[in-house]
Amino acid sequence: MEDDFMKYRSPLVSRYASKEMAYNFSDRKKFTTWRKLWIYLAKAEKALGLPITDAQVQEMESHERKLRHDVMAHVHTFAHCCPTAAPIIHLGATSCYVGDNTDYAMLNLCSFCPQLARVIDRLANFAEKYADLPTLGFTHYQPAQLTTVGKRACLWLQDLVMDMRNLQRARDDLRFRGVKGTTGTQASFLQLFQGDHDKVEELDRMVTDMAGFKKSYLVTGQTYSRKVDIDSLSCLASMGATIHKICTDIRLLANMKEIEEPFEKEQIGSSAMPYKRNPMRAERCCSLARHLVALLADPLQTASVQWLERTLDDSANRRISLPESFLTADIILTTLQNITEGLVVYPKVIERHIRHELPFMATENLIMAMVKAGGNRQDCHEKIRVLSQQAAAVVKQEGGDNDLLVRVQADPYFAPILGQLDSLLDPKTFIGRAPQQVARFLSEEVRPLLEPYKSKMDVKIELEL
């Protein structure tokens, strides 16, 4: 226990990550995968006629999970456990056979799809519920034309849907490195099979199939192209950018007291200010999402400096950037699911904010109504301009409420439309096609995307803050 206090432990694992993702990058997962790959290779070589016995393969299989604590060290350890099979372990292979192919087992983009599907599902339900609840829109973070709470959630959903498609594409594009040898030429295997090219190709195909992949890359150097890492991590970084935007929006709306993330009964918002309800989950997501986005620089630079068939300056970097990207993506997706399962909306606060701004937004409607009632547009525009500036001065200089409507009602010029004011100022007449857009988007783009993950929707997330 004392040793634990003397060593740095990444909070990604010790504090935040799920057990499943932490295990995915554990030594046990890595080393058991190495042994599986050696067994796949031996089985395929045996099937293609190399002098490997059933007893040797069975011995390897029986010791697959009996681990002790670089690749050659494990070859020797495995050989020590399997003395009969020792001569044929790692036969014809290079360290990248187990190293790179194991990386593929860990770069498991499939695991993120059900997680992301649950977030999309929760937000889709939220968008549907609030599809026609008017709220202030904002451009330049200044009040703009009204939208709805549900339509705004669909902006978040649109980005998440794009992230899902990116993940699915990268997952489907992923190929196995396969059995390629020291510089990718398969020369050692061609020698083992005495110049039989067909058997070398079949060996590659068989091992790829045993590892659960449909295809392997036809050409590699000593390693698979490090652009594969870029492809995988760019999907995660892009998703990080999406989550940062969503959680920033939630933090801004929480400041306005319009929307809040879930808040536990015993949760403390601030040690100094007990009345506060800080958006801690959204802040955590933003903090870690920045890290996830920044990690993309590593595979970009690593791929750019791989000389010729391979250099080893990728290794130490990848030991950090690959696990941290996956661990971080897992954490922010889990946290965002928890947020979306408990988002709280305050319609009365939203309504008050609309009332404060709507009179200014309604001026064009007032002008059009006056013109229909026989008024002159230029005269009406000038009247509205003067009254609007007077009301704005009350708001900005005196800190008062927006009294434009009171001024309009008091001006005899607007007598012809006073009876229409309530309908002219109904917030639902300012939201355009937002509810219809929500309904179509959910039915045509969101719900069909979730169909493959229906059986995995019931998982709920509880967080330790």
Short mmCIF file of C-alpha atoms in Angstrom, two decimals:
data_model
loop_
_atom_site.label_atom_id
_atom_site.label_comp_id
_atom_site.label_asym_id
_atom_site.label_seq_id
_atom_site.Cartn_x
_atom_site.Cartn_y
_atom_site.Cartn_z
CA MET A 1 0.00 0.00 0.00
CA GLU A 2 2.85 2.36 0.83
CA ASP A 3 4.31 1.79 -2.64
CA ASP A 4 1.08 3.08 -4.19
CA PHE A 5 1.61 6.44 -2.51
CA MET A 6 5.13 6.62 -3.94
CA LYS A 7 4.05 6.23 -7.58
CA TYR A 8 2.07 8.44 -9.94
CA ARG A 9 -1.23 6.92 -11.00
CA SER A 10 -3.13 8.32 -13.92
CA PRO A 11 -6.51 9.68 -12.78
CA LEU A 12 -7.91 8.47 -16.10
CA VAL A 13 -7.77 4.97 -14.63
CA SER A 14 -7.72 5.52 -10.87
CA ARG A 15 -10.61 8.00 -10.83
CA TYR A 16 -12.68 8.08 -13.99
CA ALA A 17 -12.46 5.21 -16.47
CA SER A 18 -14.86 2.28 -16.65
CA LYS A 19 -13.54 -1.11 -15.57
CA GLU A 20 -14.03 -2.41 -19.09
CA MET A 21 -11.90 0.27 -20.77
CA ALA A 22 -9.26 0.13 -18.03
CA TYR A 23 -9.00 -3.64 -18.62
CA ASN A 24 -8.80 -3.11 -22.38
CA PHE A 25 -5.37 -1.49 -21.93
CA SER A 26 -4.18 -3.66 -19.05
CA ASP A 27 -1.07 -5.83 -19.15
CA ARG A 28 -3.23 -8.92 -18.77
CA LYS A 29 -5.26 -8.08 -21.87
CA LYS A 30 -2.10 -7.28 -23.83
CA PHE A 31 -0.13 -10.36 -22.86
CA THR A 32 -3.00 -12.83 -23.22
CA THR A 33 -3.58 -11.39 -26.70
CA TRP A 34 0.09 -11.95 -27.52
CA ARG A 35 -0.26 -15.59 -26.56
CA LYS A 36 -3.43 -15.98 -28.57
CA LEU A 37 -1.61 -14.59 -31.60
CA TRP A 38 1.24 -17.07 -31.15
CA ILE A 39 -1.33 -19.87 -30.95
CA TYR A 40 -3.11 -18.62 -34.10
CA LEU A 41 0.23 -18.56 -35.92
CA ALA A 42 1.19 -22.06 -34.78
CA LYS A 43 -2.21 -23.50 -35.70
CA ALA A 44 -2.13 -21.94 -39.16
CA GLU A 45 1.46 -23.02 -39.78
CA LYS A 46 0.58 -26.55 -38.67
CA ALA A 47 -2.49 -26.64 -40.94
CA LEU A 48 -0.32 -25.57 -43.87
CA GLY A 49 2.16 -28.38 -43.34
CA LEU A 50 4.91 -27.16 -41.04
CA PRO A 51 6.19 -29.81 -38.58
CA ILE A 52 4.14 -28.66 -35.56
CA THR A 53 2.38 -31.27 -33.43
CA ASP A 54 -1.03 -31.27 -31.76
CA ALA A 55 0.76 -31.66 -28.42
CA GLN A 56 2.72 -28.46 -28.97
CA VAL A 57 -0.43 -26.47 -29.80
CA GLN A 58 -2.33 -27.96 -26.87
CA GLU A 59 0.51 -27.12 -24.52
CA MET A 60 0.44 -23.48 -25.69
CA GLU A 61 -3.33 -23.31 -25.27
CA SER A 62 -3.20 -24.74 -21.74
CA HIS A 63 -0.72 -22.05 -20.65
CA GLU A 64 -2.32 -19.15 -22.54
CA ARG A 65 -3.59 -17.39 -19.42
CA LYS A 66 -0.85 -18.34 -16.94
CA LEU A 67 1.00 -15.06 -17.16
CA ARG A 68 4.26 -13.94 -15.63
CA HIS A 69 5.62 -10.63 -15.67
CA ASP A 70 9.12 -6.57 -24.56
CA VAL A 71 8.22 -9.32 -26.76
CA MET A 72 11.25 -11.62 -26.59
CA ALA A 73 11.05 -11.72 -22.79
CA HIS A 74 7.54 -13.08 -23.18
CA VAL A 75 8.59 -15.50 -25.86
CA HIS A 76 11.11 -16.95 -23.40
CA THR A 77 8.57 -16.94 -20.56
CA PHE A 78 5.95 -18.66 -22.70
CA ALA A 79 8.60 -21.12 -23.93
CA HIS A 80 9.54 -21.87 -20.34
CA CYS A 81 5.89 -22.73 -19.62
CA CYS A 82 5.66 -24.77 -22.82
CA PRO A 83 8.95 -26.64 -23.26
CA THR A 84 7.56 -28.95 -25.94
CA ALA A 85 6.20 -26.02 -27.98
CA ALA A 86 9.25 -23.77 -27.34
CA PRO A 87 10.89 -24.41 -30.73
CA ILE A 88 7.85 -23.25 -32.71
CA ILE A 89 6.62 -20.24 -30.66
CA HIS A 90 6.87 -17.01 -32.70
CA LEU A 91 8.09 -19.04 -35.67
CA GLY A 92 8.89 -16.73 -38.59
CA ALA A 93 7.41 -13.69 -36.83
CA THR A 94 8.78 -10.33 -35.68
CA SER A 95 7.81 -8.43 -32.55
CA CYS A 96 5.37 -6.32 -34.56
CA TYR A 97 3.38 -9.47 -35.33
CA VAL A 98 2.19 -9.52 -31.72
CA GLY A 99 2.68 -5.81 -30.95
CA ASP A 100 0.77 -4.26 -33.84
CA ASN A 101 -1.86 -6.96 -34.11
CA THR A 102 -2.54 -6.65 -30.37
CA ASP A 103 -2.98 -2.92 -30.82
CA TYR A 104 -5.86 -3.72 -33.15
CA ALA A 105 -7.53 -5.70 -30.40
CA MET A 106 -7.23 -2.67 -28.13
CA LEU A 107 -8.27 -0.08 -30.72
CA ASN A 108 -11.79 -1.32 -30.29
CA LEU A 109 -13.94 1.44 -31.76
CA CYS A 110 -16.93 -0.93 -31.60
CA SER A 111 -17.14 -0.42 -27.84
CA PHE A 112 -17.99 3.25 -28.28
CA CYS A 113 -20.95 2.75 -30.61
CA PRO A 114 -23.41 1.44 -27.96
CA GLN A 115 -22.26 4.15 -25.53
CA LEU A 116 -22.77 6.88 -28.09
CA ALA A 117 -26.10 5.34 -29.13
CA ARG A 118 -27.36 5.66 -25.54
CA VAL A 119 -26.38 9.33 -25.41
CA ILE A 120 -28.13 9.94 -28.74
CA ASP A 121 -31.21 8.07 -27.50
CA ARG A 122 -31.45 10.14 -24.29
CA LEU A 123 -31.00 13.40 -26.16
CA ALA A 124 -33.52 12.35 -28.81
CA ASN A 125 -36.12 11.74 -26.10
CA PHE A 126 -35.28 15.13 -24.61
CA ALA A 127 -35.59 16.84 -28.02
CA GLU A 128 -38.95 15.20 -28.66
CA LYS A 129 -40.30 16.23 -25.26
CA TYR A 130 -39.33 19.87 -25.72
CA ALA A 131 -39.74 20.11 -29.49
CA ASP A 132 -42.22 23.00 -29.28
CA LEU A 133 -41.05 24.79 -26.10
CA PRO A 134 -39.95 28.26 -27.30
CA THR A 135 -36.64 29.61 -26.05
CA LEU A 136 -34.36 32.46 -26.95
CA GLY A 137 -31.93 31.68 -29.71
CA PHE A 138 -28.47 33.20 -29.49
CA THR A 139 -26.02 34.33 -32.13
CA HIS A 140 -22.74 35.93 -31.00
CA TYR A 141 -24.13 35.00 -27.54
CA GLN A 142 -26.64 37.81 -28.00
CA PRO A 143 -30.41 37.18 -28.00
CA ALA A 144 -31.65 36.35 -31.49
CA GLN A 145 -34.77 34.88 -33.11
CA LEU A 146 -36.56 32.28 -31.03
CA THR A 147 -35.93 28.58 -31.45
CA THR A 148 -37.13 25.70 -29.25
CA VAL A 149 -35.40 23.74 -26.51
CA GLY A 150 -35.86 20.58 -28.57
CA LYS A 151 -34.51 22.14 -31.77
CA ARG A 152 -31.37 23.26 -29.92
CA ALA A 153 -30.91 19.68 -28.65
CA CYS A 154 -31.11 18.55 -32.28
CA LEU A 155 -28.10 20.72 -33.08
CA TRP A 156 -26.23 18.66 -30.50
CA LEU A 157 -27.70 15.47 -31.91
CA GLN A 158 -26.67 16.36 -35.46
CA ASP A 159 -23.02 16.44 -34.40
CA LEU A 160 -23.34 13.21 -32.40
CA VAL A 161 -24.94 11.48 -35.39
CA MET A 162 -21.95 12.55 -37.49
CA ASP A 163 -19.65 11.15 -34.79
CA MET A 164 -21.51 7.83 -34.87
CA ARG A 165 -21.11 7.59 -38.63
CA ASN A 166 -17.42 8.44 -38.35
CA LEU A 167 -16.93 5.72 -35.73
CA GLN A 168 -18.79 3.16 -37.82
CA ARG A 169 -16.77 4.01 -40.92
CA ALA A 170 -13.42 3.85 -39.09
CA ARG A 171 -14.47 0.59 -37.43
CA ASP A 172 -15.45 -0.97 -40.75
CA ASP A 173 -12.27 0.28 -42.47
CA LEU A 174 -9.97 -1.24 -39.83
CA ARG A 175 -7.88 -4.14 -41.17
CA PHE A 176 -5.51 -6.56 -39.50
CA ARG A 177 -1.74 -6.18 -39.95
CA GLY A 178 -1.53 -9.90 -40.35
CA VAL A 179 1.56 -12.01 -40.94
CA LYS A 180 4.06 -9.81 -42.77
CA GLY A 181 7.56 -10.38 -41.34
CA THR A 182 10.39 -8.01 -40.51
CA THR A 183 10.03 -5.40 -43.24
CA GLY A 184 6.61 -6.42 -44.53
CA THR A 185 7.87 -8.64 -47.36
CA GLN A 186 6.92 -11.98 -45.71
CA ALA A 187 10.41 -13.25 -46.59
CA SER A 188 10.77 -15.38 -43.42
CA PHE A 189 7.46 -17.15 -44.08
CA LEU A 190 8.28 -17.66 -47.73
CA GLN A 191 11.46 -19.40 -46.54
CA LEU A 192 9.54 -21.53 -44.02
CA PHE A 193 7.20 -22.69 -46.77
CA GLN A 194 10.06 -23.26 -49.21
CA GLY A 195 8.99 -20.63 -51.73
CA ASP A 196 5.29 -21.51 -51.75
CA HIS A 197 3.61 -18.11 -52.19
CA ASP A 198 0.11 -19.55 -51.99
CA LYS A 199 0.76 -21.00 -48.55
CA VAL A 200 2.17 -17.69 -47.30
CA GLU A 201 -0.96 -15.89 -48.47
CA GLU A 202 -3.16 -18.57 -46.92
CA LEU A 203 -1.23 -18.27 -43.64
CA ASP A 204 -1.96 -14.53 -43.60
CA ARG A 205 -5.62 -15.16 -44.37
CA MET A 206 -6.02 -17.89 -41.73
CA VAL A 207 -4.43 -15.88 -38.91
CA THR A 208 -6.48 -12.83 -39.87
CA ASP A 209 -9.65 -14.92 -39.74
CA MET A 210 -8.75 -16.49 -36.36
CA ALA A 211 -8.19 -13.00 -34.95
CA GLY A 212 -11.73 -12.02 -35.97
CA PHE A 213 -10.92 -9.71 -38.88
CA LYS A 214 -12.33 -9.91 -42.39
CA LYS A 215 -9.31 -8.37 -44.11
CA SER A 216 -5.65 -7.63 -43.54
CA TYR A 217 -3.58 -4.94 -45.21
CA LEU A 218 -2.00 -6.24 -48.41
CA VAL A 219 1.12 -4.12 -47.87
CA THR A 220 2.84 -2.97 -44.68
CA GLY A 221 6.32 -2.07 -43.58
CA GLN A 222 7.47 -3.57 -40.34
CA THR A 223 4.37 -2.00 -38.78
CA TYR A 224 0.94 -1.19 -40.09
CA SER A 225 0.76 2.38 -41.38
CA ARG A 226 0.55 4.81 -38.48
CA LYS A 227 -2.13 6.64 -40.42
CA VAL A 228 -4.45 3.96 -39.06
CA ASP A 229 -3.91 5.51 -35.61
CA ILE A 230 -4.75 8.92 -37.06
CA ASP A 231 -7.99 7.54 -38.49
CA SER A 232 -9.04 5.99 -35.19
CA LEU A 233 -8.04 8.85 -32.92
CA SER A 234 -9.40 11.57 -35.21
CA CYS A 235 -12.88 10.04 -34.76
CA LEU A 236 -12.45 10.22 -31.00
CA ALA A 237 -11.01 13.75 -31.09
CA SER A 238 -13.89 14.89 -33.30
CA MET A 239 -16.34 13.39 -30.83
CA GLY A 240 -14.45 15.21 -28.06
CA ALA A 241 -15.04 18.50 -29.87
CA THR A 242 -18.76 17.68 -30.10
CA ILE A 243 -19.03 16.88 -26.41
CA HIS A 244 -17.10 20.02 -25.46
CA LYS A 245 -19.58 22.13 -27.46
CA ILE A 246 -22.62 20.40 -25.95
CA CYS A 247 -21.36 20.71 -22.39
CA THR A 248 -20.31 24.34 -22.92
CA ASP A 249 -23.86 25.09 -24.08
CA ILE A 250 -25.24 23.37 -20.97
CA ARG A 251 -22.91 25.43 -18.76
CA LEU A 252 -24.04 28.66 -20.44
CA LEU A 253 -27.71 27.72 -20.04
CA ALA A 254 -27.10 26.71 -16.42
CA ASN A 255 -25.76 30.20 -15.78
CA MET A 256 -29.09 31.54 -17.06
CA LYS A 257 -30.93 28.97 -14.89
CA GLU A 258 -32.80 27.67 -17.94
CA ILE A 259 -31.34 24.15 -17.96
CA GLU A 260 -29.31 22.23 -15.38
CA GLU A 261 -27.47 18.95 -15.32
CA PRO A 262 -28.67 16.46 -12.68
CA PHE A 263 -27.82 17.46 -9.12
CA GLU A 264 -27.66 14.86 -6.37
CA LYS A 265 -29.56 15.44 -3.12
CA GLU A 266 -26.36 15.44 -1.04
CA GLN A 267 -24.15 17.06 -3.70
CA ILE A 268 -22.20 20.16 -2.63
CA GLY A 269 -22.05 22.86 -5.28
CA SER A 270 -19.40 24.98 -3.60
CA SER A 271 -17.49 24.60 -0.34
CA ALA A 272 -17.67 28.37 0.20
CA MET A 273 -21.08 29.18 -1.28
CA PRO A 274 -23.65 26.54 -0.24
CA TYR A 275 -26.41 27.92 -2.48
CA LYS A 276 -24.47 27.19 -5.70
CA ARG A 277 -25.25 24.37 -8.12
CA ASN A 278 -22.13 24.15 -10.24
CA PRO A 279 -22.29 22.18 -13.53
CA MET A 280 -19.52 19.83 -12.40
CA ARG A 281 -20.28 17.01 -14.84
CA ALA A 282 -20.30 19.32 -17.85
CA GLU A 283 -17.12 20.96 -16.61
CA ARG A 284 -15.46 17.55 -16.30
CA CYS A 285 -16.48 16.70 -19.86
CA CYS A 286 -15.06 19.98 -21.18
CA SER A 287 -11.82 19.51 -19.27
CA LEU A 288 -11.23 15.98 -20.52
CA ALA A 289 -12.52 16.71 -24.03
CA ARG A 290 -9.77 19.31 -24.43
CA HIS A 291 -7.25 16.61 -23.54
CA LEU A 292 -8.80 14.22 -26.05
CA VAL A 293 -8.67 16.79 -28.85
CA ALA A 294 -5.04 17.67 -28.01
CA LEU A 295 -3.98 13.99 -28.15
CA LEU A 296 -4.68 13.89 -31.89
CA ALA A 297 -1.45 15.80 -32.47
CA ASP A 298 0.53 12.72 -31.36
CA PRO A 299 -0.50 10.24 -34.10
CA LEU A 300 -0.32 13.00 -36.72
CA GLN A 301 3.28 13.74 -35.85
CA THR A 302 4.17 10.09 -35.33
CA ALA A 303 2.92 9.09 -38.78
CA SER A 304 4.84 11.94 -40.37
CA VAL A 305 8.22 10.86 -38.96
CA GLN A 306 8.14 7.13 -39.63
CA TRP A 307 11.23 6.66 -41.82
CA LEU A 308 11.18 4.14 -44.63
CA GLU A 309 9.97 0.73 -43.38
CA ARG A 310 9.82 1.78 -39.70
CA THR A 311 11.51 3.65 -36.87
CA LEU A 312 11.03 2.99 -33.18
CA ASP A 313 10.32 6.57 -32.13
CA ASP A 314 6.63 5.74 -32.42
CA SER A 315 6.58 3.24 -29.57
CA ALA A 316 6.86 5.31 -26.40
CA ASN A 317 4.47 7.93 -27.76
CA ARG A 318 1.85 5.37 -28.74
CA ARG A 319 1.99 3.74 -25.30
CA ILE A 320 0.59 7.02 -23.99
CA SER A 321 -1.51 8.54 -26.77
CA LEU A 322 -3.51 5.43 -27.76
CA PRO A 323 -4.68 4.33 -24.29
CA GLU A 324 -5.28 7.89 -23.10
CA SER A 325 -7.42 8.69 -26.14
CA PHE A 326 -9.61 5.64 -25.63
CA LEU A 327 -9.81 6.03 -21.85
CA THR A 328 -10.69 9.73 -22.16
CA ALA A 329 -13.33 9.12 -24.82
CA ASP A 330 -14.87 6.41 -22.63
CA ILE A 331 -15.01 8.77 -19.64
CA ILE A 332 -16.62 11.73 -21.38
CA LEU A 333 -19.19 9.54 -23.14
CA THR A 334 -20.14 7.92 -19.84
CA THR A 335 -20.39 11.31 -18.14
CA LEU A 336 -22.44 12.80 -20.98
CA GLN A 337 -24.86 9.87 -20.79
CA ASN A 338 -25.35 10.60 -17.09
CA ILE A 339 -26.00 14.27 -17.89
CA THR A 340 -28.50 13.56 -20.65
CA GLU A 341 -30.39 11.10 -18.46
CA GLY A 342 -31.15 13.82 -15.93
CA LEU A 343 -31.28 17.19 -17.70
CA VAL A 344 -33.65 19.58 -15.91
CA VAL A 345 -35.52 22.32 -17.80
CA TYR A 346 -37.07 25.40 -16.15
CA PRO A 347 -39.84 26.62 -18.53
CA LYS A 348 -40.84 29.57 -16.34
CA VAL A 349 -37.31 30.98 -16.39
CA ILE A 350 -37.17 30.50 -20.15
CA GLU A 351 -40.53 32.25 -20.49
CA ARG A 352 -39.32 35.20 -18.42
CA HIS A 353 -36.25 35.62 -20.60
CA ILE A 354 -38.44 35.53 -23.71
CA ARG A 355 -40.75 38.18 -22.29
CA HIS A 356 -37.75 40.37 -21.62
CA GLU A 357 -36.53 40.24 -25.23
CA LEU A 358 -39.61 39.48 -27.32
CA PRO A 359 -40.96 43.03 -27.61
CA PHE A 360 -37.83 44.04 -29.53
CA MET A 361 -38.07 40.96 -31.74
CA ALA A 362 -41.75 41.57 -32.41
CA THR A 363 -41.26 45.06 -33.89
CA GLU A 364 -41.34 43.77 -37.48
CA ASN A 365 -44.63 41.98 -36.72
CA LEU A 366 -46.04 45.20 -35.28
CA ILE A 367 -45.02 47.15 -38.37
CA MET A 368 -46.60 44.58 -40.71
CA ALA A 369 -49.83 44.61 -38.68
CA MET A 370 -49.98 48.41 -38.83
CA VAL A 371 -49.44 48.40 -42.60
CA LYS A 372 -52.29 45.89 -42.98
CA ALA A 373 -54.44 48.22 -40.86
CA GLY A 374 -53.74 51.07 -43.30
CA GLY A 375 -50.64 52.64 -41.78
CA ASN A 376 -47.52 53.88 -43.56
CA ARG A 377 -44.49 51.62 -43.15
CA GLN A 378 -41.94 54.45 -42.84
CA ASP A 379 -44.01 56.34 -40.28
CA CYS A 380 -44.56 53.17 -38.27
CA HIS A 381 -40.87 52.25 -38.45
CA GLU A 382 -39.89 55.64 -37.06
CA LYS A 383 -42.42 55.36 -34.23
CA ILE A 384 -41.14 51.89 -33.31
CA ARG A 385 -37.50 53.04 -33.53
CA VAL A 386 -38.03 55.91 -31.09
CA LEU A 387 -40.05 53.81 -28.63
CA SER A 388 -37.51 50.94 -28.84
CA GLN A 389 -34.62 53.23 -28.02
CA GLN A 390 -36.50 54.65 -25.05
CA ALA A 391 -37.26 51.12 -23.78
CA ALA A 392 -33.65 50.06 -24.33
CA ALA A 393 -32.45 53.00 -22.26
CA VAL A 394 -34.67 51.85 -19.39
CA VAL A 395 -33.20 48.34 -19.60
CA LYS A 396 -29.55 49.31 -20.01
CA GLN A 397 -29.22 52.58 -18.10
CA GLU A 398 -31.80 52.15 -15.34
CA GLY A 399 -31.77 48.37 -14.98
CA GLY A 400 -35.52 48.28 -15.48
CA ASP A 401 -37.76 45.85 -17.41
CA ASN A 402 -38.39 46.11 -21.11
CA ASP A 403 -41.45 48.42 -21.28
CA LEU A 404 -41.74 48.72 -25.07
CA LEU A 405 -45.20 47.15 -25.09
CA VAL A 406 -46.42 49.57 -22.45
CA ARG A 407 -45.18 52.43 -24.61
CA VAL A 408 -46.85 50.97 -27.71
CA GLN A 409 -50.14 50.56 -25.84
CA ALA A 410 -49.94 54.18 -24.60
CA ASP A 411 -49.34 55.64 -28.05
CA PRO A 412 -52.60 56.48 -29.90
CA TYR A 413 -50.87 55.76 -33.21
CA PHE A 414 -51.04 52.01 -32.50
CA ALA A 415 -54.74 51.97 -31.52
CA PRO A 416 -55.74 49.99 -34.68
CA ILE A 417 -53.72 46.91 -33.61
CA LEU A 418 -54.02 46.93 -29.80
CA GLY A 419 -56.47 44.05 -29.94
CA GLN A 420 -53.94 41.95 -31.88
CA LEU A 421 -51.01 42.38 -29.48
CA ASP A 422 -51.45 39.05 -27.66
CA SER A 423 -51.43 37.06 -30.90
CA LEU A 424 -48.63 39.17 -32.37
CA LEU A 425 -46.52 38.42 -29.30
CA ASP A 426 -47.28 34.71 -28.91
CA PRO A 427 -43.80 33.10 -28.68
CA LYS A 428 -44.95 30.07 -30.69
CA THR A 429 -45.47 32.30 -33.72
CA PHE A 430 -41.73 33.09 -33.68
CA ILE A 431 -40.28 29.56 -33.77
CA GLY A 432 -40.80 28.90 -37.46
CA ARG A 433 -40.67 25.19 -38.39
CA ALA A 434 -38.59 24.14 -35.38
CA PRO A 435 -41.07 21.48 -34.13
CA GLN A 436 -41.50 20.04 -37.61
CA GLN A 437 -37.73 19.97 -38.13
CA VAL A 438 -37.29 18.10 -34.85
CA ALA A 439 -39.89 15.50 -35.76
CA ARG A 440 -38.47 14.85 -39.22
CA PHE A 441 -34.85 14.76 -38.05
CA LEU A 442 -35.61 12.28 -35.27
CA SER A 443 -37.68 9.98 -37.47
CA GLU A 444 -35.47 10.00 -40.57
CA GLU A 445 -31.92 10.28 -39.22
CA VAL A 446 -31.77 9.54 -35.52
CA ARG A 447 -34.10 6.64 -34.74
CA PRO A 448 -32.93 4.46 -37.68
CA LEU A 449 -29.32 4.95 -36.59
CA LEU A 450 -30.16 3.53 -33.16
CA GLU A 451 -31.85 0.34 -34.40
CA PRO A 452 -28.74 -1.90 -34.20
CA TYR A 453 -28.23 -0.92 -30.54
CA LYS A 454 -31.79 -1.35 -29.20
CA SER A 455 -30.80 -4.27 -27.00
CA LYS A 456 -28.12 -2.15 -25.27
CA MET A 457 -30.22 0.89 -24.39
CA ASP A 458 -31.15 -0.05 -20.82
CA VAL A 459 -27.73 0.64 -19.27
CA LYS A 460 -27.91 3.64 -16.94
CA ILE A 461 -24.96 5.57 -15.57
CA GLU A 462 -24.39 6.65 -12.01
CA LEU A 463 -21.32 8.77 -11.33
CA GLU A 464 -19.12 9.37 -8.34
CA LEU A 465 -18.43 13.10 -8.27
#
